[in-house]
Every structure is written in C-alpha cells, then in structure tokens.
mmCIF file of C-alpha atoms in Angstrom:
data_model
loop_
_atom_site.group_PDB
_atom_site.id
_atom_site.type_symbol
_atom_site.label_atom_id
_atom_site.label_comp_id
_atom_site.label_asym_id
_atom_site.label_seq_id
_atom_site.Cartn_x
_atom_site.Cartn_y
_atom_site.Cartn_z
ATOM 1 C CA MET A 1 -0.032 -0.022 -0.012
ATOM 2 C CA LEU A 2 2.835 2.469 0.862
ATOM 3 C CA LEU A 3 4.500 1.668 -2.624
ATOM 4 C CA LEU A 4 1.216 2.244 -4.358
ATOM 5 C CA ALA A 5 0.527 5.491 -2.542
ATOM 6 C CA ALA A 6 4.062 6.814 -3.068
ATOM 7 C CA SER A 7 3.786 5.874 -6.781
ATOM 8 C CA TRP A 8 0.370 7.561 -6.993
ATOM 9 C CA ILE A 9 1.499 10.934 -5.644
ATOM 10 C CA GLY A 10 5.010 10.595 -7.420
ATOM 11 C CA VAL A 11 7.347 10.546 -4.350
ATOM 12 C CA GLY A 12 10.816 11.217 -5.414
ATOM 13 C CA PRO A 13 12.572 13.122 -8.269
ATOM 14 C CA PRO A 14 10.804 13.255 -11.664
ATOM 15 C CA TRP A 15 10.934 9.854 -13.201
ATOM 16 C CA VAL A 16 9.156 10.187 -16.511
ATOM 17 C CA ILE A 17 8.211 13.136 -18.676
ATOM 18 C CA ASN A 18 4.692 12.036 -19.484
ATOM 19 C CA PRO A 19 3.728 9.302 -16.996
ATOM 20 C CA ARG A 20 0.897 7.025 -17.477
ATOM 21 C CA PRO A 21 -1.893 6.757 -14.920
ATOM 22 C CA LEU A 22 -1.600 3.675 -12.516
ATOM 23 C CA GLU A 23 -3.682 0.900 -13.645
ATOM 24 C CA ALA A 24 -4.064 -2.856 -12.990
ATOM 25 C CA GLY A 25 -0.661 -3.634 -14.430
ATOM 26 C CA ALA A 26 1.121 -1.136 -11.933
ATOM 27 C CA VAL A 27 -0.848 -2.675 -9.108
ATOM 28 C CA VAL A 28 0.440 -6.137 -10.124
ATOM 29 C CA LEU A 29 3.902 -4.961 -10.342
ATOM 30 C CA ILE A 30 3.721 -3.497 -6.948
ATOM 31 C CA GLY A 31 2.422 -6.725 -5.415
ATOM 32 C CA VAL A 32 5.277 -8.696 -7.135
ATOM 33 C CA VAL A 33 7.792 -6.211 -5.472
ATOM 34 C CA ALA A 34 6.220 -6.599 -2.102
ATOM 35 C CA VAL A 35 6.223 -10.345 -2.192
ATOM 36 C CA THR A 36 9.729 -10.557 -3.684
ATOM 37 C CA VAL A 37 11.194 -8.240 -1.032
ATOM 38 C CA ALA A 38 9.621 -10.340 1.729
ATOM 39 C CA LEU A 39 11.526 -13.365 0.286
ATOM 40 C CA ARG A 40 14.956 -11.519 -0.126
ATOM 41 C CA ARG A 41 16.687 -13.383 2.621
ATOM 42 C CA ARG A 42 15.667 -16.836 1.318
ATOM 43 C CA TYR A 43 16.194 -16.329 -2.306
ATOM 44 C CA PRO A 44 18.553 -13.365 -2.609
ATOM 45 C CA GLU A 45 19.726 -14.195 -6.262
ATOM 46 C CA SER A 46 16.181 -14.702 -7.500
ATOM 47 C CA VAL A 47 14.892 -11.525 -5.774
ATOM 48 C CA LEU A 48 17.713 -9.520 -7.498
ATOM 49 C CA VAL A 49 16.665 -10.783 -10.924
ATOM 50 C CA VAL A 50 13.034 -10.199 -10.391
ATOM 51 C CA LEU A 51 13.220 -6.649 -8.780
ATOM 52 C CA ASN A 52 15.513 -5.530 -11.663
ATOM 53 C CA SER A 53 13.034 -7.057 -14.135
ATOM 54 C CA VAL A 54 10.218 -5.151 -12.653
ATOM 55 C CA ALA A 55 12.323 -2.009 -12.761
ATOM 56 C CA LEU A 56 12.736 -2.358 -16.434
ATOM 57 C CA VAL A 57 8.972 -3.137 -17.011
ATOM 58 C CA TRP A 58 7.956 -0.311 -14.772
ATOM 59 C CA SER A 59 10.358 2.164 -16.807
ATOM 60 C CA ALA A 60 9.136 0.836 -20.185
ATOM 61 C CA ALA A 61 5.495 1.388 -19.142
ATOM 62 C CA HIS A 62 6.252 4.863 -17.982
ATOM 63 C CA PHE A 63 4.463 4.472 -14.656
ATOM 64 C CA PRO A 64 5.019 7.283 -12.165
ATOM 65 C CA GLY A 65 7.192 7.154 -9.017
ATOM 66 C CA VAL A 66 10.915 6.307 -8.629
ATOM 67 C CA LEU A 67 10.568 4.034 -5.521
ATOM 68 C CA ILE A 68 9.868 0.762 -7.549
ATOM 69 C CA PRO A 69 12.705 1.017 -9.835
ATOM 70 C CA LEU A 70 15.108 1.650 -6.702
ATOM 71 C CA THR A 71 14.069 -1.583 -5.038
ATOM 72 C CA SER A 72 16.863 -3.235 -6.740
ATOM 73 C CA VAL A 73 19.280 -1.321 -4.247
ATOM 74 C CA ILE A 74 17.549 -3.568 -1.533
ATOM 75 C CA ALA A 75 18.402 -6.589 -3.377
ATOM 76 C CA CYS A 76 22.029 -5.608 -4.049
ATOM 77 C CA TYR A 77 22.462 -5.085 -0.202
ATOM 78 C CA THR A 78 20.816 -8.409 0.761
ATOM 79 C CA LEU A 79 22.752 -10.425 -1.827
ATOM 80 C CA ALA A 80 26.090 -9.027 -0.654
ATOM 81 C CA ALA A 81 25.294 -9.389 2.950
ATOM 82 C CA LEU A 82 24.338 -13.058 2.697
ATOM 83 C CA ARG A 83 26.493 -14.344 -0.136
ATOM 84 C CA GLY A 84 29.802 -12.236 0.123
ATOM 85 C CA TRP A 85 31.611 -9.648 -1.740
ATOM 86 C CA ARG A 86 31.838 -11.735 -5.037
ATOM 87 C CA TRP A 87 28.100 -12.201 -5.451
ATOM 88 C CA GLY A 88 27.521 -8.599 -4.170
ATOM 89 C CA LEU A 89 29.833 -7.354 -6.920
ATOM 90 C CA ALA A 90 28.089 -9.338 -9.691
ATOM 91 C CA GLY A 91 24.648 -8.127 -8.293
ATOM 92 C CA SER A 92 25.733 -4.564 -8.275
ATOM 93 C CA VAL A 93 27.083 -4.653 -11.831
ATOM 94 C CA LEU A 94 23.903 -6.256 -13.048
ATOM 95 C CA SER A 95 21.613 -3.844 -11.054
ATOM 96 C CA ALA A 96 23.683 -0.884 -12.328
ATOM 97 C CA LEU A 97 23.307 -2.105 -15.972
ATOM 98 C CA GLY A 98 19.619 -2.598 -15.403
ATOM 99 C CA ALA A 99 19.354 0.830 -13.863
ATOM 100 C CA LEU A 100 20.984 2.438 -16.959
ATOM 101 C CA VAL A 101 18.666 0.669 -19.338
ATOM 102 C CA ALA A 102 15.642 1.673 -17.120
ATOM 103 C CA ILE A 103 16.673 5.331 -17.259
ATOM 104 C CA HIS A 104 17.039 5.166 -20.955
ATOM 105 C CA LEU A 105 13.457 3.618 -21.303
ATOM 106 C CA ALA A 106 12.110 6.260 -19.123
ATOM 107 C CA PHE A 107 13.620 9.300 -20.431
ATOM 108 C CA GLY A 108 14.869 8.391 -23.856
ATOM 109 C CA ALA A 109 17.200 11.045 -25.006
ATOM 110 C CA ARG A 110 16.278 13.556 -22.300
ATOM 111 C CA VAL A 111 18.052 12.001 -19.282
ATOM 112 C CA PRO A 112 18.406 14.550 -16.576
ATOM 113 C CA ALA A 113 22.172 15.400 -15.978
ATOM 114 C CA GLY A 114 23.902 13.201 -13.221
ATOM 115 C CA LEU A 115 20.851 11.004 -12.693
ATOM 116 C CA SER A 116 22.778 7.942 -14.086
ATOM 117 C CA GLY A 117 25.786 8.611 -11.886
ATOM 118 C CA THR A 118 23.702 9.025 -8.822
ATOM 119 C CA VAL A 119 21.820 5.768 -9.410
ATOM 120 C CA VAL A 120 25.041 3.870 -10.105
ATOM 121 C CA TRP A 121 26.384 5.335 -6.871
ATOM 122 C CA MET A 122 23.467 4.396 -4.802
ATOM 123 C CA ILE A 123 23.668 0.820 -6.095
ATOM 124 C CA ALA A 124 27.479 0.529 -5.535
ATOM 125 C CA THR A 125 26.887 2.063 -2.027
ATOM 126 C CA ALA A 126 24.278 -0.663 -1.194
ATOM 127 C CA GLY A 127 26.612 -3.424 -2.325
ATOM 128 C CA ALA A 128 29.610 -2.149 -0.279
ATOM 129 C CA ALA A 129 27.361 -1.777 2.746
ATOM 130 C CA GLY A 130 25.962 -5.295 2.372
ATOM 131 C CA THR A 131 29.539 -6.624 2.025
ATOM 132 C CA ALA A 132 30.626 -4.924 5.125
ATOM 133 C CA VAL A 133 27.557 -6.260 7.045
ATOM 134 C CA GLY A 134 28.318 -9.829 5.695
ATOM 135 C CA TYR A 135 31.939 -9.753 6.898
ATOM 136 C CA TYR A 136 30.980 -8.595 10.304
ATOM 137 C CA ARG A 137 28.284 -11.301 10.596
ATOM 138 C CA ALA A 138 30.786 -13.826 9.501
ATOM 139 C CA LEU A 139 33.565 -12.452 11.952
ATOM 140 C CA LEU A 140 30.862 -12.668 14.782
ATOM 141 C CA VAL A 141 30.032 -16.297 13.987
ATOM 142 C CA ALA A 142 33.672 -17.239 13.702
ATOM 143 C CA THR A 143 34.523 -15.316 17.096
ATOM 144 C CA ARG A 144 31.683 -17.168 18.874
ATOM 145 C CA ALA A 145 32.775 -20.519 17.399
ATOM 146 C CA GLN A 146 36.312 -19.858 18.543
ATOM 147 C CA LEU A 147 35.337 -18.879 21.976
ATOM 148 C CA ALA A 148 33.119 -22.031 22.251
ATOM 149 C CA ARG A 149 35.965 -24.180 21.053
ATOM 150 C CA GLU A 150 38.491 -22.501 23.518
ATOM 151 C CA ALA A 151 35.916 -23.060 26.376
ATOM 152 C CA GLN A 152 35.520 -26.762 25.386
ATOM 153 C CA THR A 153 39.314 -27.203 25.157
ATOM 154 C CA HIS A 154 39.732 -25.650 28.563
ATOM 155 C CA GLU A 155 37.140 -27.971 30.123
ATOM 156 C CA GLU A 156 38.831 -30.932 28.430
ATOM 157 C CA GLN A 157 42.188 -29.901 29.738
ATOM 158 C CA ALA A 158 40.697 -29.480 33.187
ATOM 159 C CA ARG A 159 39.194 -32.843 33.112
ATOM 160 C CA ARG A 160 42.390 -34.264 31.845
ATOM 161 C CA HIS A 161 44.386 -32.652 34.647
ATOM 162 C CA VAL A 162 41.874 -33.992 37.196
ATOM 163 C CA VAL A 163 42.361 -37.428 35.897
ATOM 164 C CA GLU A 164 46.082 -37.205 35.755
ATOM 165 C CA GLU A 165 46.309 -35.980 39.299
ATOM 166 C CA ARG A 166 43.972 -38.803 40.430
ATOM 167 C CA LEU A 167 46.237 -41.405 38.740
ATOM 168 C CA ARG A 168 49.401 -39.692 40.231
ATOM 169 C CA ILE A 169 47.912 -39.798 43.809
ATOM 170 C CA ALA A 170 46.718 -43.384 43.281
ATOM 171 C CA ARG A 171 50.217 -44.314 42.104
ATOM 172 C CA GLU A 172 51.907 -42.688 45.098
ATOM 173 C CA LEU A 173 49.570 -44.209 47.544
ATOM 174 C CA HIS A 174 50.042 -47.603 45.956
ATOM 175 C CA ASP A 175 53.880 -47.242 46.232
ATOM 176 C CA ILE A 176 53.625 -45.864 49.817
ATOM 177 C CA LEU A 177 51.192 -48.234 51.369
ATOM 178 C CA GLY A 178 52.619 -51.233 49.451
ATOM 179 C CA HIS A 179 56.190 -50.750 50.662
ATOM 180 C CA THR A 180 55.074 -49.817 54.069
ATOM 181 C CA MET A 181 52.634 -52.732 54.633
ATOM 182 C CA ALA A 182 55.157 -55.210 53.039
ATOM 183 C CA SER A 183 57.943 -54.053 55.223
ATOM 184 C CA ILE A 184 55.668 -54.119 58.342
ATOM 185 C CA SER A 185 54.633 -57.672 57.440
ATOM 186 C CA VAL A 186 58.106 -58.875 57.058
ATOM 187 C CA GLN A 187 59.322 -57.069 60.205
ATOM 188 C CA ALA A 188 56.278 -58.609 62.235
ATOM 189 C CA GLY A 189 57.041 -62.024 61.019
ATOM 190 C CA VAL A 190 60.731 -61.682 62.054
ATOM 191 C CA GLY A 191 59.726 -60.380 65.412
ATOM 192 C CA MET A 192 57.280 -63.244 66.176
ATOM 193 C CA HIS A 193 59.957 -65.710 65.083
ATOM 194 C CA LEU A 194 62.600 -64.295 67.397
ATOM 195 C CA LEU A 195 60.485 -63.120 70.267
ATOM 196 C CA ALA A 196 61.140 -66.145 72.346
ATOM 197 C CA THR A 197 64.770 -67.061 71.409
ATOM 198 C CA ARG A 198 66.378 -63.658 70.668
ATOM 199 C CA PRO A 199 64.352 -60.785 72.403
ATOM 200 C CA ALA A 200 66.983 -58.133 71.319
ATOM 201 C CA GLN A 201 66.602 -58.742 67.685
ATOM 202 C CA ALA A 202 62.894 -58.836 68.092
ATOM 203 C CA ALA A 203 62.924 -55.569 69.689
ATOM 204 C CA GLU A 204 64.945 -54.188 66.768
ATOM 205 C CA ALA A 205 62.295 -55.563 64.367
ATOM 206 C CA LEU A 206 59.550 -53.797 66.394
ATOM 207 C CA THR A 207 61.672 -50.565 66.375
ATOM 208 C CA THR A 208 61.927 -50.973 62.569
ATOM 209 C CA ILE A 209 58.151 -51.336 62.306
ATOM 210 C CA LYS A 210 57.662 -48.327 64.348
ATOM 211 C CA ARG A 211 59.960 -46.200 62.128
ATOM 212 C CA ILE A 212 58.488 -47.537 58.860
ATOM 213 C CA SER A 213 54.979 -46.863 60.181
ATOM 214 C CA ASP A 214 55.818 -43.373 61.069
ATOM 215 C CA GLN A 215 57.264 -42.702 57.680
ATOM 216 C CA GLY A 216 54.354 -44.200 55.924
ATOM 217 C CA LEU A 217 51.963 -42.234 57.934
ATOM 218 C CA THR A 218 53.821 -39.045 57.111
ATOM 219 C CA ASP A 219 53.855 -39.839 53.409
ATOM 220 C CA VAL A 220 49.999 -40.715 53.341
ATOM 221 C CA LYS A 221 49.134 -37.417 55.199
ATOM 222 C CA THR A 222 51.187 -35.458 52.709
ATOM 223 C CA MET A 223 49.252 -37.088 49.875
ATOM 224 C CA LEU A 224 45.930 -36.776 51.316
ATOM 225 C CA GLY A 225 46.714 -33.133 51.974
ATOM 226 C CA VAL A 226 46.868 -32.617 48.263
ATOM 227 C CA LEU A 227 43.280 -33.482 48.088
ATOM 228 C CA ARG A 228 42.263 -30.775 50.560
ATOM 229 C CA SER A 229 40.720 -27.529 48.980
ATOM 230 C CA ASP A 230 42.316 -25.214 51.406
ATOM 231 C CA ASN A 231 45.472 -23.227 50.082
ATOM 232 C CA GLU A 232 48.545 -24.190 52.110
ATOM 233 C CA PRO A 233 51.471 -23.010 49.829
ATOM 234 C CA ASP A 234 54.192 -24.249 52.441
ATOM 235 C CA GLU A 235 52.778 -27.704 52.383
ATOM 236 C CA PRO A 236 54.537 -30.196 50.282
ATOM 237 C CA ARG A 237 52.372 -31.541 47.396
ATOM 238 C CA THR A 238 54.471 -34.644 46.897
ATOM 239 C CA PRO A 239 55.797 -37.114 49.633
ATOM 240 C CA ARG A 240 59.380 -36.750 50.345
ATOM 241 C CA GLY A 241 61.743 -39.150 48.670
ATOM 242 C CA GLY A 242 64.918 -39.288 46.839
ATOM 243 C CA LEU A 243 67.949 -41.107 46.068
ATOM 244 C CA ASP A 244 69.675 -39.551 48.924
ATOM 245 C CA GLN A 245 67.225 -41.662 51.191
ATOM 246 C CA LEU A 246 68.171 -45.178 49.802
ATOM 247 C CA ASP A 247 69.331 -46.260 53.342
ATOM 248 C CA ALA A 248 65.741 -45.836 54.517
ATOM 249 C CA LEU A 249 64.762 -48.350 51.849
ATOM 250 C CA LEU A 250 67.495 -50.812 52.335
ATOM 251 C CA ASP A 251 67.253 -51.025 56.190
ATOM 252 C CA PRO A 252 64.009 -52.944 56.200
ATOM 253 C CA VAL A 253 65.340 -55.318 53.546
ATOM 254 C CA ARG A 254 68.527 -56.019 55.636
ATOM 255 C CA VAL A 255 66.443 -56.581 58.849
ATOM 256 C CA ALA A 256 64.082 -58.889 56.759
ATOM 257 C CA GLY A 257 67.073 -61.155 56.226
ATOM 258 C CA VAL A 258 67.918 -60.026 52.646
ATOM 259 C CA GLU A 259 71.204 -58.749 52.097
ATOM 260 C CA PRO A 260 71.280 -55.596 50.023
ATOM 261 C CA LYS A 261 74.257 -54.593 47.964
ATOM 262 C CA LEU A 262 74.313 -51.089 46.688
ATOM 263 C CA ASN A 263 76.771 -50.079 43.758
ATOM 264 C CA VAL A 264 77.071 -46.507 42.698
ATOM 265 C CA HIS A 265 78.734 -45.971 39.238
ATOM 266 C CA GLY A 266 79.817 -42.668 38.209
ATOM 267 C CA SER A 267 79.760 -39.408 40.143
ATOM 268 C CA ALA A 268 76.380 -39.033 42.182
ATOM 269 C CA ARG A 269 74.769 -35.730 41.574
ATOM 270 C CA SER A 270 71.675 -33.837 42.221
ATOM 271 C CA LEU A 271 68.810 -34.758 39.900
ATOM 272 C CA PRO A 272 65.584 -32.872 38.753
ATOM 273 C CA ALA A 273 62.900 -33.341 41.363
ATOM 274 C CA ALA A 274 60.675 -35.379 39.195
ATOM 275 C CA ILE A 275 63.498 -37.660 38.107
ATOM 276 C CA ASP A 276 64.668 -38.019 41.652
ATOM 277 C CA LEU A 277 61.196 -38.867 43.124
ATOM 278 C CA ALA A 278 60.464 -41.385 40.195
ATOM 279 C CA ALA A 279 63.915 -43.179 40.781
ATOM 280 C CA TYR A 280 63.160 -43.492 44.489
ATOM 281 C CA ARG A 281 59.689 -44.804 43.870
ATOM 282 C CA ILE A 282 60.752 -47.466 41.319
ATOM 283 C CA ILE A 283 63.533 -48.604 43.579
ATOM 284 C CA GLN A 284 60.878 -48.670 46.460
ATOM 285 C CA GLU A 285 58.531 -50.748 44.525
ATOM 286 C CA ALA A 286 61.243 -53.159 43.238
ATOM 287 C CA LEU A 287 62.465 -53.772 46.724
ATOM 288 C CA THR A 288 59.071 -54.225 48.016
ATOM 289 C CA ASN A 289 58.382 -56.916 45.285
ATOM 290 C CA VAL A 290 61.607 -58.523 46.357
ATOM 291 C CA LEU A 291 60.363 -58.783 50.011
ATOM 292 C CA ARG A 292 56.770 -59.983 48.966
ATOM 293 C CA HIS A 293 57.530 -62.470 46.190
ATOM 294 C CA GLY A 294 61.178 -63.080 45.594
ATOM 295 C CA ARG A 295 62.276 -65.480 48.275
ATOM 296 C CA ALA A 296 65.755 -64.001 47.819
ATOM 297 C CA SER A 297 68.700 -64.044 50.053
ATOM 298 C CA THR A 298 70.499 -61.064 48.350
ATOM 299 C CA VAL A 299 69.453 -58.179 46.222
ATOM 300 C CA GLN A 300 71.822 -55.963 44.280
ATOM 301 C CA LEU A 301 71.026 -52.328 43.531
ATOM 302 C CA ASP A 302 73.158 -50.559 40.811
ATOM 303 C CA LEU A 303 72.947 -46.797 40.087
ATOM 304 C CA HIS A 304 74.641 -45.640 36.950
ATOM 305 C CA TYR A 305 75.073 -41.970 36.748
ATOM 306 C CA GLU A 306 75.642 -41.310 33.030
ATOM 307 C CA PRO A 307 75.832 -37.833 31.314
ATOM 308 C CA SER A 308 72.279 -37.774 29.933
ATOM 309 C CA GLN A 309 70.580 -40.237 32.116
ATOM 310 C CA VAL A 310 70.471 -42.260 35.326
ATOM 311 C CA VAL A 311 70.131 -46.119 34.987
ATOM 312 C CA ILE A 312 68.658 -48.220 37.823
ATOM 313 C CA GLN A 313 68.956 -51.755 38.189
ATOM 314 C CA VAL A 314 67.595 -53.977 40.917
ATOM 315 C CA ARG A 315 68.290 -57.801 40.812
ATOM 316 C CA ASP A 316 67.604 -60.424 43.327
ATOM 317 C CA ASP A 317 68.699 -64.143 43.446
ATOM 318 C CA GLY A 318 65.306 -65.439 44.260
ATOM 319 C CA ARG A 319 63.159 -67.907 42.246
ATOM 320 C CA ALA A 320 61.802 -66.055 39.124
ATOM 321 C CA ALA A 321 58.516 -67.126 37.691
ATOM 322 C CA SER A 322 57.766 -67.682 34.119
ATOM 323 C CA PRO A 323 56.518 -64.532 32.142
ATOM 324 C CA GLY A 324 52.862 -65.343 32.401
ATOM 325 C CA ASP A 325 52.906 -66.776 35.964
ATOM 326 C CA THR A 326 51.371 -64.351 38.436
ATOM 327 C CA THR A 327 50.454 -66.854 41.101
ATOM 328 C CA THR A 328 53.971 -67.848 42.198
ATOM 329 C CA ASN A 329 55.536 -64.439 42.558
ATOM 330 C CA GLY A 330 52.892 -61.857 41.722
ATOM 331 C CA ARG A 331 55.128 -59.616 39.917
ATOM 332 C CA ASN A 332 52.942 -59.174 36.786
ATOM 333 C CA GLY A 333 50.446 -56.967 38.837
ATOM 334 C CA HIS A 334 50.022 -53.304 39.464
ATOM 335 C CA GLY A 335 53.535 -52.730 40.781
ATOM 336 C CA ILE A 336 55.271 -53.593 37.502
ATOM 337 C CA SER A 337 52.835 -51.379 35.468
ATOM 338 C CA GLY A 338 53.055 -48.445 37.929
ATOM 339 C CA MET A 339 56.915 -48.510 37.636
ATOM 340 C CA ARG A 340 56.581 -48.736 33.894
ATOM 341 C CA GLU A 341 54.158 -45.775 33.931
ATOM 342 C CA ARG A 342 56.489 -43.770 36.029
ATOM 343 C CA ALA A 343 59.359 -44.325 33.706
ATOM 344 C CA LEU A 344 57.356 -43.723 30.388
ATOM 345 C CA ALA A 345 55.882 -40.536 31.862
ATOM 346 C CA LEU A 346 59.395 -39.063 31.945
ATOM 347 C CA SER A 347 60.369 -40.328 28.512
ATOM 348 C CA GLY A 348 62.399 -43.090 30.024
ATOM 349 C CA GLN A 349 62.863 -46.771 29.379
ATOM 350 C CA PHE A 350 61.724 -49.726 31.597
ATOM 351 C CA SER A 351 62.018 -53.577 31.531
ATOM 352 C CA ALA A 352 61.309 -56.157 34.175
ATOM 353 C CA GLY A 353 61.430 -59.900 34.054
ATOM 354 C CA PRO A 354 63.354 -62.954 34.978
ATOM 355 C CA HIS A 355 67.237 -62.711 34.606
ATOM 356 C CA PRO A 356 69.005 -65.317 32.280
ATOM 357 C CA GLN A 357 71.314 -66.178 35.292
ATOM 358 C CA GLY A 358 68.429 -66.530 37.679
ATOM 359 C CA GLY A 359 66.496 -64.312 39.924
ATOM 360 C CA PHE A 360 64.327 -61.399 38.920
ATOM 361 C CA ARG A 361 65.808 -57.988 37.387
ATOM 362 C CA VAL A 362 64.169 -54.562 37.088
ATOM 363 C CA ARG A 363 65.959 -51.999 34.828
ATOM 364 C CA CYS A 364 65.066 -48.378 34.283
ATOM 365 C CA ALA A 365 66.681 -45.462 32.488
ATOM 366 C CA LEU A 366 65.508 -42.017 33.369
ATOM 367 C CA PRO A 367 66.735 -39.189 31.119
ATOM 368 C CA THR A 368 68.217 -36.020 32.845
ATOM 369 C CA ARG A 369 68.791 -33.791 29.896
ATOM 370 C CA ASP A 370 66.578 -31.080 31.497
ATOM 371 C CA GLU A 371 68.939 -30.877 34.328
ATOM 372 C CA SER A 372 70.377 -27.170 34.602
#
C-alpha cells in the first residue's frame, strides 16, 4: 500500500516526462515487488533478478514514481550481505546495467544530468554496505565458534588434569602403602619368630616397624593433603623421597634377612625433582616386590650416573616365575605397571623380568637432559 501510494503521488525526483496513470498492471508489479522483497533473505539471487526485471517493466511502461525502480538497491544489499563480496559485486554490476537501461527507457534522449551517476553510486554503496555487514556477521560467528572451542578445550584440559592428578595420587599411595605394609609384614614375622629365642633382635624388628609406620603415615598424610581444598603453599604436594634416602629403603630389607648390595657407578649428582622422586619410587617398589615375592637372600642395587641419564637396576637371586605366571611371585600386577608408567611418563625406558642367570631383574633408564 505504501508503494502504491508513493507511486500515485509521485514521491521522489521526476521519473518520466509524461507518466501514465496507474492501472491494474502497476498494481500487479507493486504486488510482485512486495512479495519478492519479503523473500529476499531466502532467495537473494532470484530476488535480485525479479526486482531488476520489475524496474525495467515499470520504466518501459512509464508508470510514475521512482521507488519501484530503486528497489533493486535492496536486492544488492541483501545479496552482498548473505553471499559475500563476489556475489555482491556481480549483483551490483547487474543492477547498475539494469538501472541504466531503465533510465534510458523512461527518459529516452532527455535523461537529466547526473541521474545515471547518482543511481549507479547508490547501487554501489548498497553493495559495499552489504559486503561490510556480511563480513561483520561472519566474523561474529567465527569469533563465537572460536570462543566455544576454547571453552571446550579448557574444560577438556581441566578434566584431563583432574584424571592425571588422581592417577598420580593413586600411584603414590600404592607405592607408599605397598612398601610400608610389606615391610611391616616382614618385620612382624621376624619379630614373632625371634621373640622367644632372641628378644633383642625382636625388639629391633619392632623398632623398625615403628619407624616404617611413622614414615608411611607421614607420606600418606602428605598425599591426602593434596586433596584438601584449602590453600597451604608451604605444604609439600609430593611425599618426600629421593636417591639420598636409599638407606631408609635398604634397612627393612636388611632386617628382613635379605642382604642388600648397593653399587653406585659414576659421580652421584643432584637430579631434577621429578626424576629423583621417580627413581626413588621405582627402587622402593622393586624392593617391595623382592620382600613380597622374591624369596631371595640377596638383592643388588646398581645406580649408574651417566651424562644424559640415570640407570637403575635391581636384581635379586630369588626364584623367578615364568613370564605369564602371576600366582607364584605376583610380579605381573600393578607394581610392575606402576613402575613402567612412571618411567614412560618421563620419556624413560623400563624393563622387568626373569634374569637369564637366575632371579628377577628390574631395569630403568631415566633421562636427565633437562637438568640445569
């Protein structure tokens, strides 16, 4: 209705010299324009063609009013905004050519000065504005998608860190409790055996049990402290342990009746904290397995300090089981896998199995290249 009224009163600059009165054909064209404009977002290419065609027919019929021919500007803007600058440029060129033809049909040889340039400028401006809006919308969508991906990545990283922390805590607790309980069990057996015949040695076994228990409780308390939510920056987040505390690991072995032999090759040096703790825990678990399953009389611990790595080897002279036998010595359980995971997590190498000359051997090489 607005287009019909504007055309009736001749809104806009003079369009034709001798306009025809509005008739049924003009009303039909206005209806086509109204329907087409309503569908411009769904079918922008078709709308551009239809609106330019209506402008040509309107001009050729010399109907009054300039608004109907200028509706192609809306089509240029919409096409550029929805389809990008290439489609926008093509639509602008097509609309500009259609506008020049429409002007020629309406005015013939008496085209007002500057009219063609003004119309072409309006069409080009509409195409450029549509392109800018299209780029802005695409940038907004891309930015939102990027923010969503980053948020998802952060959530996945947080979940992965939680899982890794749980695995680390579980591994530490396994090593701490496994070594502590195995040592206590062995020492308790020694004390019960010697209580009646050699009370002094039985008392020594009880003293060892007390020391091992205190150490284990301290380490467990430290690990459980990691799970607390309160911020205590001065509290250690990892149970104390390192190669400088090997004597604390060898004493229970010695008291249990297994003779430990420690050989250090090369110059002992300070290792990175992660390497030092991993080496300590691997030795601890290997000695625990000797006490639990090895039935050994001696265990030999070799430490090789090499320029780029530290190599650990723990070998006992006990009865080794076949590779698939877990019932006789139990060494294919979580202890072996835990030691392997510690080594691989630090890009190290790990092997464990029966030794060709008898007994069982655990060998681990941990790189120390990051030492500074």
